[in-house]
Amino acid sequence: MRPPILRRLFRRVASTAVLGLLAATLTTTPATAAGGLQQVTGFGSNPGNLQMYEYTPAGLPANAPLVVALHGCAQTADAYYTNSGWPKFADQWGFDVVFPQTTSANNALSCFGWFDASEDSRGKGEAASIAQMVEHAKQSRGSDGQRVYVTGLSAGGGMAADLLAAYPDVFAGGAVASGLPAQCATSQAAASGCQTGPQKLTPAQWGDKVRGAYPGYGGPWPRVAIWQGTADYTVYPANATALRDQWTDVWGIGQTPSSTDTLPGNTARAVYNDSAGRPAVETYTVSGMGHGLPVGPGTGAEQCGTAAAYFLNTICSTYYTGVFWGLDGGGTPGGGDRLPAPAGVTVTGVTDTTAALSWSAVEGAASYAVFRNGTKVASPAGTAYTDTGLTAGTTYRYTVAAVDGSGTAGTTSAQVTAVTTGGATARCFTATNYAHVAAGRARTTGGYVYANGSEANMGLYNVFVTHTLKESPAGYFVIADSGCTG
């Protein structure tokens, strides 16, 4: 017999996408900044009314990968941070993690709206808010725009699949745990049917749902890992089959695995290679596991996470997902070697509207990819490029990657900064570190404060340390304690 509060809740949300993630209490409160988890505000217009939390390892350099991790229903960003294992590998392998959070203000059970076209479509609602979080991380942390990944559990998994379909130009890979195929449901009424048994569509029909989410996009497509328990009676295993059919069709590689093997925790892995022989889709089927994210508590290299409600002690899915994406430094997602990063990337000159770059040649490169603020802007064949149409007095971040004959980009170079000439007169600000952060002139991580733009270390985050910051151009701050003139 359900307690009265649960009876009332079930009557009120019987038609919503519950996904079975009911905690002991269904009143979800905003996550608090626990340990290294910090809330980020002002990341964009936020049309989906989400909250942004972020974990950044101490000393993380610019140009690091970025992972977006989406919680399940009735969970919080803090719960996912605490139990999923992502912080362990962020520290070990060096990447930033963004934990979006929705609340009961959006959905009675704090589920991401994977079934709502106004929330999970490109440029709309929660999906747009998450894309803004990615862009904020690229701008504020210098995250590598070519190595952005999204993962999620249950409703978060359904939203992750929708994001991969709606923003394949943003996400290089994804992982869906106990989740739904992209665009399985486009209304609240259809959500329950997807959970217990998605439509019996052909792989091409499933693939069309992805292709229709961003019409005209021609690739490359994200690499997708799919995690599913055989005893999941909340999101049935048929969803994992539909996900496999969907993404193998998008990749054009068929539904027969290239290889299979057995992993810990009674887990069977099937690998589906692309035309170049690299894994594009992988399925992980955990025998006997119910509804939740597989974790493997312990201190071993392949262990992670904490067993809790809907974090199930079987296998560390986070480890295998990270290796599949290449976050461990093992080359391209799924294996294989990438060309090394170009050395000697240098800004050779700037004007009001241009920035000129050069770099050393990489053996085996057929061309190069130039990225401005994490977005690809050019594919020169040689080792120099001049970016045009820029704004005067503005800071731009550039990285370069070598591209081999198959079109695969190699490791991205170290980031360089170009500041175009002209623009507004410099401004000076003298304040405590706390006040600089509050005013948006600096950020804090690991207890220290860093000036926005220059990333200069300003010391401890408190009201006792005071610095003068010089802003020139807009949004770019340097320490000017010895004297600051406008």
XYZ file of C-alpha atoms in Angstrom, residues 19 152-159 161 176-181 194 226-228 232 235-236 238-240 243 291:
28
model
C 10.587 6.285 -15.381
C 22.472 10.336 -18.879
C 20.434 7.894 -16.826
C 16.799 7.035 -17.528
C 15.011 10.303 -18.322
C 18.475 11.836 -18.489
C 19.393 9.069 -20.930
C 16.374 9.866 -23.068
C 17.379 13.520 -23.083
C 19.758 10.663 -26.988
C 22.516 6.295 -22.773
C 21.951 4.270 -19.576
C 18.520 2.664 -19.098
C 17.210 5.284 -21.512
C 15.140 5.790 -24.633
C 15.879 6.182 -28.346
C 8.089 4.039 -25.043
C 24.176 2.014 -24.783
C 23.843 0.497 -21.288
C 20.893 -1.693 -20.328
C 14.816 -3.534 -16.155
C 12.601 1.114 -19.191
C 12.377 -2.228 -20.960
C 13.616 -3.285 -26.109
C 14.684 0.355 -25.840
C 18.356 -0.654 -26.007
C 18.789 2.617 -29.720
C 16.770 -0.003 -13.648
